[in-house]
Coordinates of C-alpha atoms in Angstrom, one line a residue:
Chain I
M11 CA 65.3 73.9 -40.6
F12 CA 62.5 76.3 -41.4
L13 CA 64.0 76.8 -44.9
F14 CA 64.1 73.1 -45.3
Q15 CA 60.5 72.8 -44.2
L16 CA 59.7 75.6 -46.6
S17 CA 61.6 74.0 -49.5
S18 CA 60.2 70.6 -48.7
H19 CA 56.7 72.2 -48.5
T20 CA 57.2 73.8 -51.9
N21 CA 58.4 70.5 -53.2
T22 CA 55.5 68.6 -52.0
A23 CA 53.0 71.4 -52.4
G24 CA 52.8 70.7 -56.0
G25 CA 50.7 67.6 -55.6
P26 CA 47.9 68.5 -53.2
A27 CA 48.1 72.2 -53.9
G28 CA 47.7 71.5 -57.5
G29 CA 44.6 69.5 -56.7
A30 CA 42.2 72.0 -55.2
G31 CA 42.2 75.5 -53.7
P32 CA 41.3 74.6 -50.1
D33 CA 44.2 72.2 -50.1
G34 CA 46.6 75.2 -50.3
L35 CA 44.9 76.8 -47.3
I36 CA 45.2 73.6 -45.4
L37 CA 48.9 73.5 -46.2
V38 CA 49.5 77.0 -45.0
G39 CA 47.5 76.2 -41.8
E40 CA 49.6 73.1 -41.3
L41 CA 52.8 75.0 -41.9
L42 CA 51.8 77.7 -39.4
V43 CA 50.9 75.0 -36.9
V44 CA 54.3 73.2 -37.4
T45 CA 56.1 76.5 -37.0
A46 CA 54.2 77.2 -33.8
Y47 CA 54.9 73.7 -32.5
L48 CA 58.6 74.0 -33.3
I49 CA 58.8 77.5 -31.8
V50 CA 57.1 76.2 -28.7
A51 CA 59.4 73.2 -28.6
G52 CA 62.4 75.5 -29.1
V53 CA 61.3 77.9 -26.4
L54 CA 60.7 75.0 -24.0
F55 CA 64.1 73.4 -24.8
Y56 CA 65.8 76.7 -24.3
L57 CA 64.0 77.2 -21.0
A58 CA 64.9 73.6 -20.0
L59 CA 68.5 74.4 -20.8
K60 CA 68.4 77.6 -18.7
R61 CA 66.5 76.3 -15.7
D62 CA 68.7 74.9 -13.0
D63 CA 66.0 73.0 -11.1
K64 CA 65.7 69.3 -12.1
E65 CA 61.9 69.0 -11.8
R66 CA 61.1 71.9 -14.1
R67 CA 63.8 71.1 -16.6
R68 CA 62.3 67.6 -17.0
V69 CA 58.8 68.9 -17.5
M70 CA 60.0 71.5 -20.0
L71 CA 61.9 68.8 -21.9
L72 CA 58.8 66.6 -21.9
F73 CA 56.6 69.4 -23.1
G74 CA 59.2 70.4 -25.7
F75 CA 59.4 66.8 -26.9
I76 CA 55.6 66.5 -27.1
G77 CA 55.6 69.8 -29.0
L78 CA 58.3 68.5 -31.3
M79 CA 56.3 65.3 -31.9
G80 CA 53.1 67.4 -32.6
G81 CA 55.1 69.5 -35.1
A82 CA 56.5 66.4 -36.7
V83 CA 53.0 64.9 -37.2
H84 CA 51.8 68.1 -38.8
L85 CA 54.9 68.2 -40.9
L86 CA 54.1 64.7 -42.1
N87 CA 50.7 66.1 -43.1
I88 CA 52.4 68.7 -45.2
W89 CA 55.0 66.4 -46.6
G90 CA 52.9 63.4 -47.5
G91 CA 49.3 64.6 -47.8
P92 CA 46.5 62.0 -48.0
A93 CA 48.4 60.1 -50.6
A94 CA 51.3 59.3 -48.4
G95 CA 52.4 55.7 -48.2
D96 CA 52.6 53.2 -45.3
A97 CA 55.9 54.6 -44.2
Q98 CA 54.3 57.9 -43.4
L99 CA 51.6 56.2 -41.4
I100 CA 54.2 54.3 -39.4
L101 CA 56.1 57.4 -38.7
R102 CA 52.9 59.1 -37.6
L103 CA 52.2 56.2 -35.3
I104 CA 55.7 56.3 -33.9
F105 CA 55.5 60.1 -33.3
G106 CA 52.1 59.6 -31.7
V107 CA 53.4 56.8 -29.4
L108 CA 56.5 58.9 -28.4
A109 CA 54.3 61.9 -27.6
L110 CA 52.0 59.6 -25.6
I111 CA 55.0 58.2 -23.7
A112 CA 56.2 61.7 -23.0
A113 CA 52.7 62.7 -21.8
I114 CA 52.6 59.7 -19.5
R115 CA 56.0 60.6 -18.2
L116 CA 54.5 64.0 -17.6
F117 CA 52.1 62.4 -15.1
K118 CA 54.9 61.0 -13.1
A119 CA 56.3 64.5 -12.8
I120 CA 53.0 65.8 -11.3
P121 CA 53.9 65.3 -7.6
G122 CA 57.2 67.1 -8.2
L123 CA 55.5 69.9 -10.0
L124 CA 52.9 70.2 -7.3
A125 CA 55.7 70.4 -4.7
I126 CA 57.0 73.5 -6.5
P127 CA 55.3 76.4 -4.7
S128 CA 53.4 78.9 -6.6
L129 CA 54.4 82.5 -6.6
N130 CA 51.6 83.3 -4.3
Q131 CA 52.7 80.6 -2.0
L132 CA 56.2 81.9 -2.3
T133 CA 55.1 85.4 -1.7
R134 CA 53.2 84.3 1.4
A135 CA 56.0 82.2 2.6
N136 CA 58.3 85.1 1.9
S137 CA 56.2 87.5 3.8
K138 CA 56.0 85.0 6.6
L139 CA 59.7 84.6 6.5
Q140 CA 60.1 88.4 6.5
E141 CA 57.8 88.5 9.5
Q142 CA 59.9 85.9 11.1
V143 CA 63.0 87.8 10.2
E144 CA 61.4 90.9 11.6
E145 CA 60.5 89.0 14.8
R146 CA 64.0 87.6 14.9
K147 CA 65.4 91.1 14.5
K148 CA 63.2 92.3 17.3
A149 CA 64.2 89.3 19.4
E150 CA 67.8 90.0 18.5
A151 CA 67.3 93.7 19.4
A152 CA 65.7 92.7 22.7
L153 CA 68.5 90.2 23.2
R154 CA 71.1 92.8 22.5
E155 CA 69.4 95.1 24.8
T156 CA 69.4 92.5 27.5
Q157 CA 73.0 91.7 26.7
Q158 CA 73.9 95.3 27.0
E159 CA 72.0 95.6 30.2
L160 CA 73.8 92.5 31.4
E161 CA 77.1 93.9 30.3
Q162 CA 76.2 97.1 32.0
R163 CA 75.4 95.2 35.1
V164 CA 78.6 93.2 34.8
R165 CA 80.5 96.5 34.4
E166 CA 78.8 97.9 37.4
R167 CA 79.4 94.8 39.4
S168 CA 83.0 94.7 38.3
A169 CA 83.3 98.3 39.3
Q170 CA 81.8 97.6 42.6
A171 CA 84.0 94.5 43.0
I172 CA 87.0 96.6 42.1
T173 CA 86.0 99.3 44.6
A174 CA 85.4 96.6 47.2
N175 CA 88.7 95.1 46.4
R176 CA 90.5 98.4 46.7
E177 CA 88.8 99.0 50.0
L178 CA 89.8 95.5 51.1
E179 CA 93.4 96.2 50.0
R180 CA 93.3 99.5 51.9
E181 CA 92.0 97.6 54.9
I182 CA 94.7 95.0 54.6
E183 CA 97.3 97.7 54.3
N184 CA 95.8 99.4 57.4
R185 CA 95.9 96.2 59.3
K186 CA 99.5 95.6 58.2
K187 CA 100.4 99.1 59.4
T188 CA 98.7 98.4 62.7
E189 CA 100.4 95.1 63.0
R190 CA 103.8 96.8 62.2
R191 CA 103.0 99.4 64.8
L192 CA 102.1 96.8 67.3
I193 CA 105.3 94.9 66.6
S194 CA 107.4 98.0 67.0
T195 CA 105.5 99.0 70.1
N196 CA 106.0 95.5 71.5
Y197 CA 109.7 95.7 70.6
E198 CA 109.9 99.1 72.3
L199 CA 108.2 97.7 75.4
I200 CA 110.6 94.7 75.5
K201 CA 113.4 97.1 75.1
K202 CA 112.0 99.4 77.8
N203 CA 111.5 96.4 80.1
A204 CA 115.1 95.4 79.5
D205 CA 116.2 99.0 80.1
L206 CA 114.3 99.1 83.3
D207 CA 115.8 95.8 84.4
D208 CA 119.2 97.2 83.5
F209 CA 118.4 100.4 85.3
V210 CA 117.4 98.6 88.5
Y211 CA 120.5 96.5 88.3
Y212 CA 122.9 99.4 87.7
A213 CA 121.1 101.8 90.1
S214 CA 121.2 99.2 92.9
R215 CA 124.8 98.4 92.2
D216 CA 126.2 101.9 91.7
L217 CA 124.3 103.5 94.6
K218 CA 125.4 100.9 97.0
G219 CA 129.1 102.0 97.0
P220 CA 128.3 105.6 98.0
V221 CA 125.7 104.5 100.6
L222 CA 128.3 102.2 102.2
N223 CA 130.8 105.1 102.1
V224 CA 128.3 107.3 104.0
A225 CA 127.8 104.5 106.6
G226 CA 131.6 104.2 106.9
L227 CA 132.0 107.9 107.2
V228 CA 129.3 108.1 109.9
E229 CA 131.1 105.5 111.8
A230 CA 134.4 107.3 111.4
I231 CA 132.9 110.5 112.6
R232 CA 131.4 108.8 115.6
E233 CA 134.8 107.4 116.4
E234 CA 136.4 110.9 116.2
L235 CA 133.8 112.6 118.3
P236 CA 133.4 112.5 122.1
T237 CA 130.9 109.9 123.2
D238 CA 129.4 111.8 126.1
N239 CA 127.1 114.0 124.0
P240 CA 123.5 112.6 124.1
E241 CA 122.3 114.9 121.4
L242 CA 124.9 113.6 119.0
G243 CA 124.0 110.1 120.0
Q244 CA 120.4 110.7 118.9
L245 CA 121.6 112.3 115.6
F246 CA 123.8 109.3 114.9
A247 CA 120.9 106.9 115.7
H248 CA 118.8 108.6 113.1
L249 CA 121.7 108.7 110.6
D250 CA 122.3 105.0 111.2
D251 CA 118.6 104.2 110.7
S252 CA 118.4 106.2 107.5
V253 CA 121.5 104.7 106.0
A254 CA 120.4 101.2 107.0
R255 CA 117.0 101.9 105.2
I256 CA 118.6 103.1 102.1
N257 CA 120.9 100.0 102.2
R258 CA 117.9 97.7 102.6
K259 CA 116.0 99.3 99.7
L260 CA 119.1 98.9 97.5
N261 CA 119.4 95.3 98.5
N262 CA 115.8 94.7 97.6
L263 CA 116.3 96.3 94.2
A264 CA 119.3 94.2 93.7
E265 CA 117.2 91.1 94.5
V266 CA 114.5 92.2 92.1
S267 CA 117.0 92.6 89.3
R268 CA 118.6 89.3 90.2
I269 CA 115.4 87.3 89.8
Q270 CA 114.6 89.0 86.5
K271 CA 117.6 87.3 84.9
P272 CA 116.5 84.0 83.3
I273 CA 117.5 80.8 85.1
S274 CA 120.0 78.6 83.3
E275 CA 119.5 74.8 83.1
E276 CA 122.4 74.0 85.3
Q277 CA 120.8 75.8 88.2
L278 CA 117.8 73.5 88.1
G279 CA 117.6 70.2 89.9
M280 CA 115.7 68.1 92.4
V281 CA 115.8 70.2 95.6
S282 CA 114.9 68.8 99.0
L283 CA 112.3 70.9 100.7
T284 CA 113.5 69.9 104.1
E285 CA 117.1 71.0 103.3
V286 CA 115.9 74.3 101.9
L287 CA 113.7 74.9 104.9
D288 CA 116.6 74.3 107.3
Q289 CA 118.7 76.8 105.4
V290 CA 115.9 79.4 105.5
K291 CA 115.2 78.7 109.2
E292 CA 118.9 79.4 109.8
S293 CA 118.9 82.7 108.0
L294 CA 115.7 83.7 109.8
R295 CA 116.8 82.4 113.2
E296 CA 116.6 85.7 114.9
P297 CA 113.1 86.9 113.7
L298 CA 111.8 83.3 114.3
Q299 CA 113.0 83.4 117.9
D300 CA 111.9 86.9 118.5
S301 CA 108.4 86.2 117.3
G302 CA 108.2 82.9 119.2
A303 CA 106.9 81.2 116.0
L304 CA 106.0 77.6 116.0
L305 CA 107.1 76.2 112.6
R306 CA 106.1 72.8 111.5
A307 CA 106.5 71.1 108.2
D308 CA 105.3 67.9 106.5
F309 CA 106.9 67.2 103.1
T310 CA 106.3 63.4 103.1
A311 CA 103.8 63.6 100.3
M312 CA 106.3 65.5 98.0
P313 CA 109.8 65.7 99.5
E314 CA 111.6 67.2 96.5
I315 CA 110.8 69.7 93.8
Y316 CA 112.6 70.3 90.5
F317 CA 113.6 73.9 90.8
S318 CA 116.4 76.4 91.2
R319 CA 117.7 76.0 94.8
D320 CA 118.4 79.8 95.2
N321 CA 114.9 80.6 93.9
L322 CA 113.3 78.1 96.3
I323 CA 115.2 79.6 99.2
S324 CA 114.0 83.0 98.1
L325 CA 110.4 81.8 98.0
L326 CA 110.4 80.3 101.4
N327 CA 112.4 83.1 102.9
N328 CA 109.9 85.7 101.6
L329 CA 106.8 83.7 102.6
I330 CA 108.0 82.9 106.2
S331 CA 109.2 86.4 106.7
N332 CA 105.7 87.6 105.7
S333 CA 104.1 85.2 108.2
I334 CA 106.4 86.6 110.9
K335 CA 105.8 90.2 109.9
Y336 CA 102.0 89.9 109.7
R337 CA 101.5 87.7 112.7
E338 CA 98.6 88.3 115.2
P339 CA 100.2 89.6 118.4
Q340 CA 97.4 88.3 120.5
R341 CA 98.2 84.6 119.8
P342 CA 101.3 82.5 119.2
L343 CA 102.3 82.3 115.6
H344 CA 101.9 79.0 113.9
I345 CA 103.4 78.4 110.5
F346 CA 102.7 75.1 108.7
L347 CA 104.4 74.0 105.5
S348 CA 103.4 71.1 103.5
S349 CA 103.7 69.7 100.0
E350 CA 101.6 67.5 97.8
L351 CA 101.1 66.4 94.1
Q352 CA 98.1 67.9 92.4
D353 CA 97.6 66.9 88.7
R354 CA 100.6 68.2 86.9
Y355 CA 101.7 70.5 89.7
A356 CA 103.8 70.0 92.8
V357 CA 102.1 72.2 95.3
L358 CA 103.9 73.9 98.2
K359 CA 101.6 75.2 100.9
V360 CA 102.6 77.8 103.5
Q361 CA 99.9 78.4 106.1
D362 CA 99.8 80.8 109.0
N363 CA 97.4 82.0 111.7
G364 CA 98.4 85.7 111.3
I365 CA 96.3 88.8 110.8
G366 CA 95.1 87.8 107.3
M367 CA 94.0 90.3 104.7
D368 CA 91.0 91.4 102.8
L369 CA 91.6 89.9 99.4
N370 CA 88.5 91.6 97.9
R371 CA 90.2 94.9 98.7
Y372 CA 93.9 94.1 98.1
G373 CA 93.8 91.0 96.0
Q374 CA 94.4 92.8 92.7
Q375 CA 97.5 94.6 93.9
L376 CA 98.8 91.9 96.1
F377 CA 101.7 91.0 93.9
S378 CA 102.6 94.5 92.6
L379 CA 106.0 95.9 93.1
F380 CA 106.4 98.2 96.1
R381 CA 102.8 97.9 97.1
R382 CA 102.3 97.8 100.9
F383 CA 99.1 97.3 102.8
H384 CA 100.5 97.7 106.4
D385 CA 102.6 100.3 108.1
H386 CA 103.0 98.7 111.5
V387 CA 106.0 96.7 110.4
E388 CA 109.0 97.3 108.2
G389 CA 108.5 96.1 104.7
S390 CA 109.9 96.7 101.3
G391 CA 106.9 95.8 99.1
I392 CA 108.9 93.5 97.0
G393 CA 108.5 90.1 98.7
L394 CA 105.3 89.0 97.0
Y395 CA 106.4 90.6 93.8
I396 CA 109.5 88.5 93.8
I397 CA 107.5 85.4 94.6
K398 CA 105.2 86.1 91.7
R399 CA 108.0 86.8 89.3
I400 CA 109.8 83.6 90.3
M401 CA 106.7 81.5 89.8
D402 CA 105.9 83.2 86.5
N403 CA 109.4 82.8 85.1
N404 CA 109.1 79.0 85.8
N405 CA 105.7 78.4 84.3
G406 CA 104.2 78.0 87.8
K407 CA 101.5 79.9 89.6
I408 CA 100.7 81.2 93.0
E409 CA 97.4 81.3 94.8
V410 CA 96.4 83.0 98.1
Q411 CA 93.6 82.2 100.5
S412 CA 93.1 84.6 103.4
V413 CA 90.5 85.4 106.1
L414 CA 90.9 88.7 107.9
G415 CA 91.9 88.0 111.5
E416 CA 92.3 84.3 111.0
G417 CA 95.3 83.8 108.8
T418 CA 96.7 83.4 105.3
T419 CA 97.7 80.4 103.1
F420 CA 99.9 80.7 100.1
L421 CA 99.9 77.9 97.5
L422 CA 102.8 77.7 95.1
Y423 CA 102.2 75.5 92.1
F424 CA 105.4 74.1 90.5
V425 CA 105.5 72.3 87.2
H426 CA 105.9 68.7 88.3
H427 CA 108.9 66.7 87.1
E428 CA 109.6 63.0 87.6
Q429 CA 112.0 62.4 90.4
H430 CA 115.7 62.4 89.5
T431 CA 115.2 62.2 85.7
G432 CA 114.2 65.8 85.5
A433 CA 111.8 64.9 82.6
R434 CA 108.7 67.0 82.4
V435 CA 105.5 65.1 82.9
Chain J
M3 CA 151.9 91.8 116.5
K4 CA 153.1 90.9 113.0
K5 CA 152.6 93.3 110.1
L6 CA 152.3 92.7 106.4
K7 CA 154.9 94.3 104.3
G8 CA 152.4 96.2 102.3
I9 CA 148.8 96.4 101.0
L10 CA 147.5 97.8 97.7
L11 CA 144.0 99.2 97.6
I12 CA 142.7 99.3 94.0
D13 CA 139.4 101.1 93.8
D14 CA 138.1 104.1 91.8
D15 CA 136.1 105.3 94.8
D16 CA 138.4 107.7 96.8
T17 CA 136.2 107.7 99.8
N18 CA 136.2 104.0 100.0
N19 CA 140.0 103.9 99.6
F20 CA 140.2 106.5 102.4
L21 CA 137.9 104.5 104.7
N22 CA 139.7 101.2 104.0
H23 CA 143.1 102.9 104.4
R24 CA 141.9 104.3 107.7
L25 CA 140.6 101.0 108.9
L26 CA 143.8 99.1 108.0
T27 CA 146.0 101.8 109.5
R28 CA 144.1 101.7 112.7
M29 CA 144.3 97.9 112.7
Q30 CA 148.0 98.2 112.2
V31 CA 148.3 95.2 110.0
A32 CA 150.6 96.6 107.3
E33 CA 153.8 98.6 107.2
K34 CA 152.8 100.4 104.0
I35 CA 149.5 101.0 102.2
R36 CA 149.1 102.4 98.7
E37 CA 146.0 103.4 96.7
F38 CA 145.3 103.1 93.0
R39 CA 142.3 104.4 91.2
N40 CA 142.1 101.7 88.5
G41 CA 143.6 98.4 87.4
K42 CA 145.9 99.9 84.9
Q43 CA 147.8 102.2 87.3
A44 CA 148.1 99.3 89.8
F45 CA 149.3 96.9 87.1
D46 CA 151.9 99.3 85.7
Y47 CA 153.2 99.7 89.3
L48 CA 153.4 96.0 89.9
Y49 CA 155.0 95.3 86.5
N50 CA 157.8 97.8 87.3
I51 CA 158.4 96.1 90.6
S52 CA 158.4 92.6 89.1
Q53 CA 161.0 93.8 86.5
G54 CA 163.0 95.7 89.1
H55 CA 162.4 99.0 87.4
Y56 CA 162.1 101.1 90.6
D57 CA 164.1 103.0 93.1
T58 CA 164.7 100.5 95.9
A59 CA 165.6 103.4 98.2
S60 CA 162.1 105.0 97.8
S61 CA 159.5 104.1 100.3
E62 CA 156.9 104.7 97.6
Y63 CA 157.8 101.4 96.0
F64 CA 157.2 98.1 97.7
K65 CA 156.0 94.6 96.8
P66 CA 152.6 94.1 98.4
A67 CA 151.7 91.0 100.4
L68 CA 147.9 91.7 99.9
I69 CA 146.0 93.4 97.1
L70 CA 142.3 94.4 97.7
L71 CA 140.7 94.8 94.3
D72 CA 137.4 96.4 93.3
I73 CA 135.6 94.9 90.3
N74 CA 133.8 97.8 88.6
M75 CA 136.4 100.4 87.7
P76 CA 137.0 102.7 84.7
V77 CA 140.0 102.2 82.3
M78 CA 140.7 98.7 83.6
D79 CA 138.4 96.7 85.8
G80 CA 139.2 94.1 88.4
F81 CA 138.9 91.1 86.1
E82 CA 141.1 92.6 83.4
F83 CA 143.6 93.4 86.1
L84 CA 143.5 89.7 87.2
S85 CA 144.1 88.3 83.8
L86 CA 147.1 90.6 83.3
F87 CA 148.4 89.9 86.8
E88 CA 148.4 86.1 86.0
K89 CA 150.9 86.8 83.2
L90 CA 153.5 88.1 85.7
D91 CA 156.3 85.8 86.8
E92 CA 155.1 82.9 89.0
S93 CA 158.0 83.7 91.4
F94 CA 156.7 87.2 91.8
R95 CA 153.1 86.3 92.2
K96 CA 153.4 83.4 94.6
D97 CA 153.6 85.4 97.8
V98 CA 151.0 88.0 96.8
V99 CA 147.4 87.4 98.1
L100 CA 144.6 88.9 96.0
A101 CA 141.1 89.5 97.3
L102 CA 138.2 91.0 95.4
L103 CA 136.4 93.7 97.5
T104 CA 133.1 94.7 95.9
T105 CA 129.5 95.7 96.4
S106 CA 128.4 93.2 93.8
E107 CA 126.7 90.2 95.1
H108 CA 125.9 89.3 91.5
S109 CA 126.3 85.6 90.9
Q110 CA 128.2 86.3 87.7
D111 CA 130.9 88.1 89.7
T112 CA 131.0 85.6 92.6
E113 CA 131.3 82.7 90.1
R114 CA 134.2 84.4 88.3
A115 CA 135.9 85.0 91.6
A116 CA 135.4 81.4 92.6
A117 CA 136.7 80.2 89.2
S118 CA 140.0 82.2 89.7
S119 CA 140.2 80.8 93.3
I120 CA 140.7 84.2 95.0
A121 CA 139.1 85.6 98.0
Y122 CA 135.8 87.5 97.7
L123 CA 134.8 90.1 100.2
T124 CA 131.7 92.3 100.1
K125 CA 131.8 95.9 101.1
P126 CA 132.0 97.5 103.6
L127 CA 135.3 96.2 104.7
T128 CA 135.3 95.6 108.5
T129 CA 137.8 94.6 111.1
E130 CA 136.3 91.2 111.2
K131 CA 136.5 90.7 107.5
V132 CA 140.2 91.8 107.5
Q133 CA 141.0 89.6 110.4
G134 CA 139.3 86.6 108.7
L135 CA 141.2 87.2 105.5
L136 CA 144.6 87.5 107.2
E137 CA 144.0 84.3 109.3
E138 CA 143.1 82.4 106.2
H139 CA 146.0 83.4 104.0
F140 CA 148.8 84.4 106.3
P141 CA 149.9 81.8 108.9
E142 CA 151.6 84.4 111.0
F143 CA 148.2 86.0 111.8
R144 CA 146.7 82.7 113.1
S145 CA 146.2 82.8 116.8

C-alpha cells in the first residue's frame, strides 16, 4: 500500500512538483502525514483486534477509521492537487462525512469509556481490594482460630462426655453387680428359710420317735420296779415332766412347720365361726372348766369367714388358750368373741379381761417365735407367732389392744369374700 | 380271751419295736409276734408265705392277722410297702388287717392313709389304742 502510495505519488508528483519548489515540500509533508495517519490507523486496528473488551475495541475501531479517513483526505491532496476534478471533491466530502459520523459515534461511546476505570482508580480499587482481602484473611484467621477453639472445646467436651459415659457405664455395671448380689442373697435367704422350715419339720418329726421311746421306757421301768419307794416316785415324776415338756416343744415345732406350708385352694371355704368355736371349746374343755372362764360369742354380724377350717381352729385355739393362761386370778375370766365387716375385711375380735400387757414394752416382739413375757404359766412362745404367720400367709393382718391390768383384745382381719361364691371383693 | 394268730411289727426303731412287742405280749392278744426293720424284709417274708415258700413246721413262719406299719423307714418305707402288698393275692390279703403306726401327724400322711382306707394310729401305742383297733377290725374282740 505504501509502495502504491509512493508510486502513485511519483506518478502524480510530476504535475504540481513540476510547478514550483514549495509544492514538492508540501507533497512530502502530505506524504508523511498520510503515512502517520495510516500507521496510527493500523496500530489502532491492530489494538482493536487484540483487545477483548467491547467498549475499547469499538473506540479503537472508530479512532482507526477516523485516522484512515484523515489519511485518505491527505492522500487525495497528494493525488489530485489543486487541479483535481469534481470527483476528488466528492470523495473528500464523503471521507469528511464518514469521519464526522465516526467522530459522532465516538460521542456515544463516551459513557462506556468513562465507565472504564483508570489505572489509578484500578490501583486504588486494587489496594482496597487487597485491604479487604487482608481483612478477610484476618477474619478468616480469626474464624479459624475460633473454629479451632471450638473444635478444641468440642474435643474436650467429648472427652468429658466419654469420661462421664464411662463412669456411668461403670456405675451401671456396679449397680448390676449389686443387683445380682442382692438377687443371689435373696435366693440364698429363700433357700435358707426353706432349709429352716425343712429342718424344723424333720427335727420335730425325727426327734419325736426317740422321745416317745424314752417315755415308753420310763413307763416300762416304772412297771418293773417296786412301787413302795417314795424317792423313786419323785424321780419318775421329774422324768415324766421332762419327757412331757420335750414332747410339747416338739409338737409346737411340728405345728410351726405345718402352718408354714402353703394352703391349697381345696382347704379354703366358708367356715362357720360358731361351729369352729364349738370345736375349739371342746378341745379346751378342761382348761376352760379349770379356769371357770365365762365365754360368750356374737357372730350375728358376720357368721362365716372364707378361710381354711384348720387354720381358723388354730387361731381360736391359740387366742382362747392365751386368754386362759393370762387371766387375772383376782376376778372371773370373761372372754368375748365377735365378728363384723369392716371395709374389705371380715374382722374377728377376741376380747378378755385378763392381766393385759405393756405394748410399749413388748409390742415389737409380741409376735416373735419363742418370745415369752411371763413365767408364771407354762407357754411355748409360739402361739402368737403361729397366729401372725397364718394371717400373713392369707393376706390378712392382726392388731392387738391391751391395757395392763385390764385386759387384751386381739383383732384378726381376714380378706372378705362374698358369701358362698368365694369371690374376692 | 381270744388271741390273734400273729402280729407283724414293721419299724426301723428297735426300741419302739421292743416296747410295742412288750405291750402286745403283756396284753396277750397274739400267739406270735415278729419284728421287721423295714418294708422290704417284711414284704419278702409275706411274699414267701403267700407263695407257700416256707417251712410249715417252723414257728418262725406264720401268716399275720395284723400288721403295724411305720411310715418313715430306710430301704422301703410304709407307703412303698403298702403298694407292693396290694399286689399280693386278694385271697391272701383279705384276712390281714393293716394299720399305720407313726409319729407323723402330717396331713400329707394322714390323707394318704385315709385314701388307702387303712387304720392310722399315732405313737405311742397304748393299751387303749390296741383295744380300739382290735374291736374295730376283729369281731371276736368286741365285748
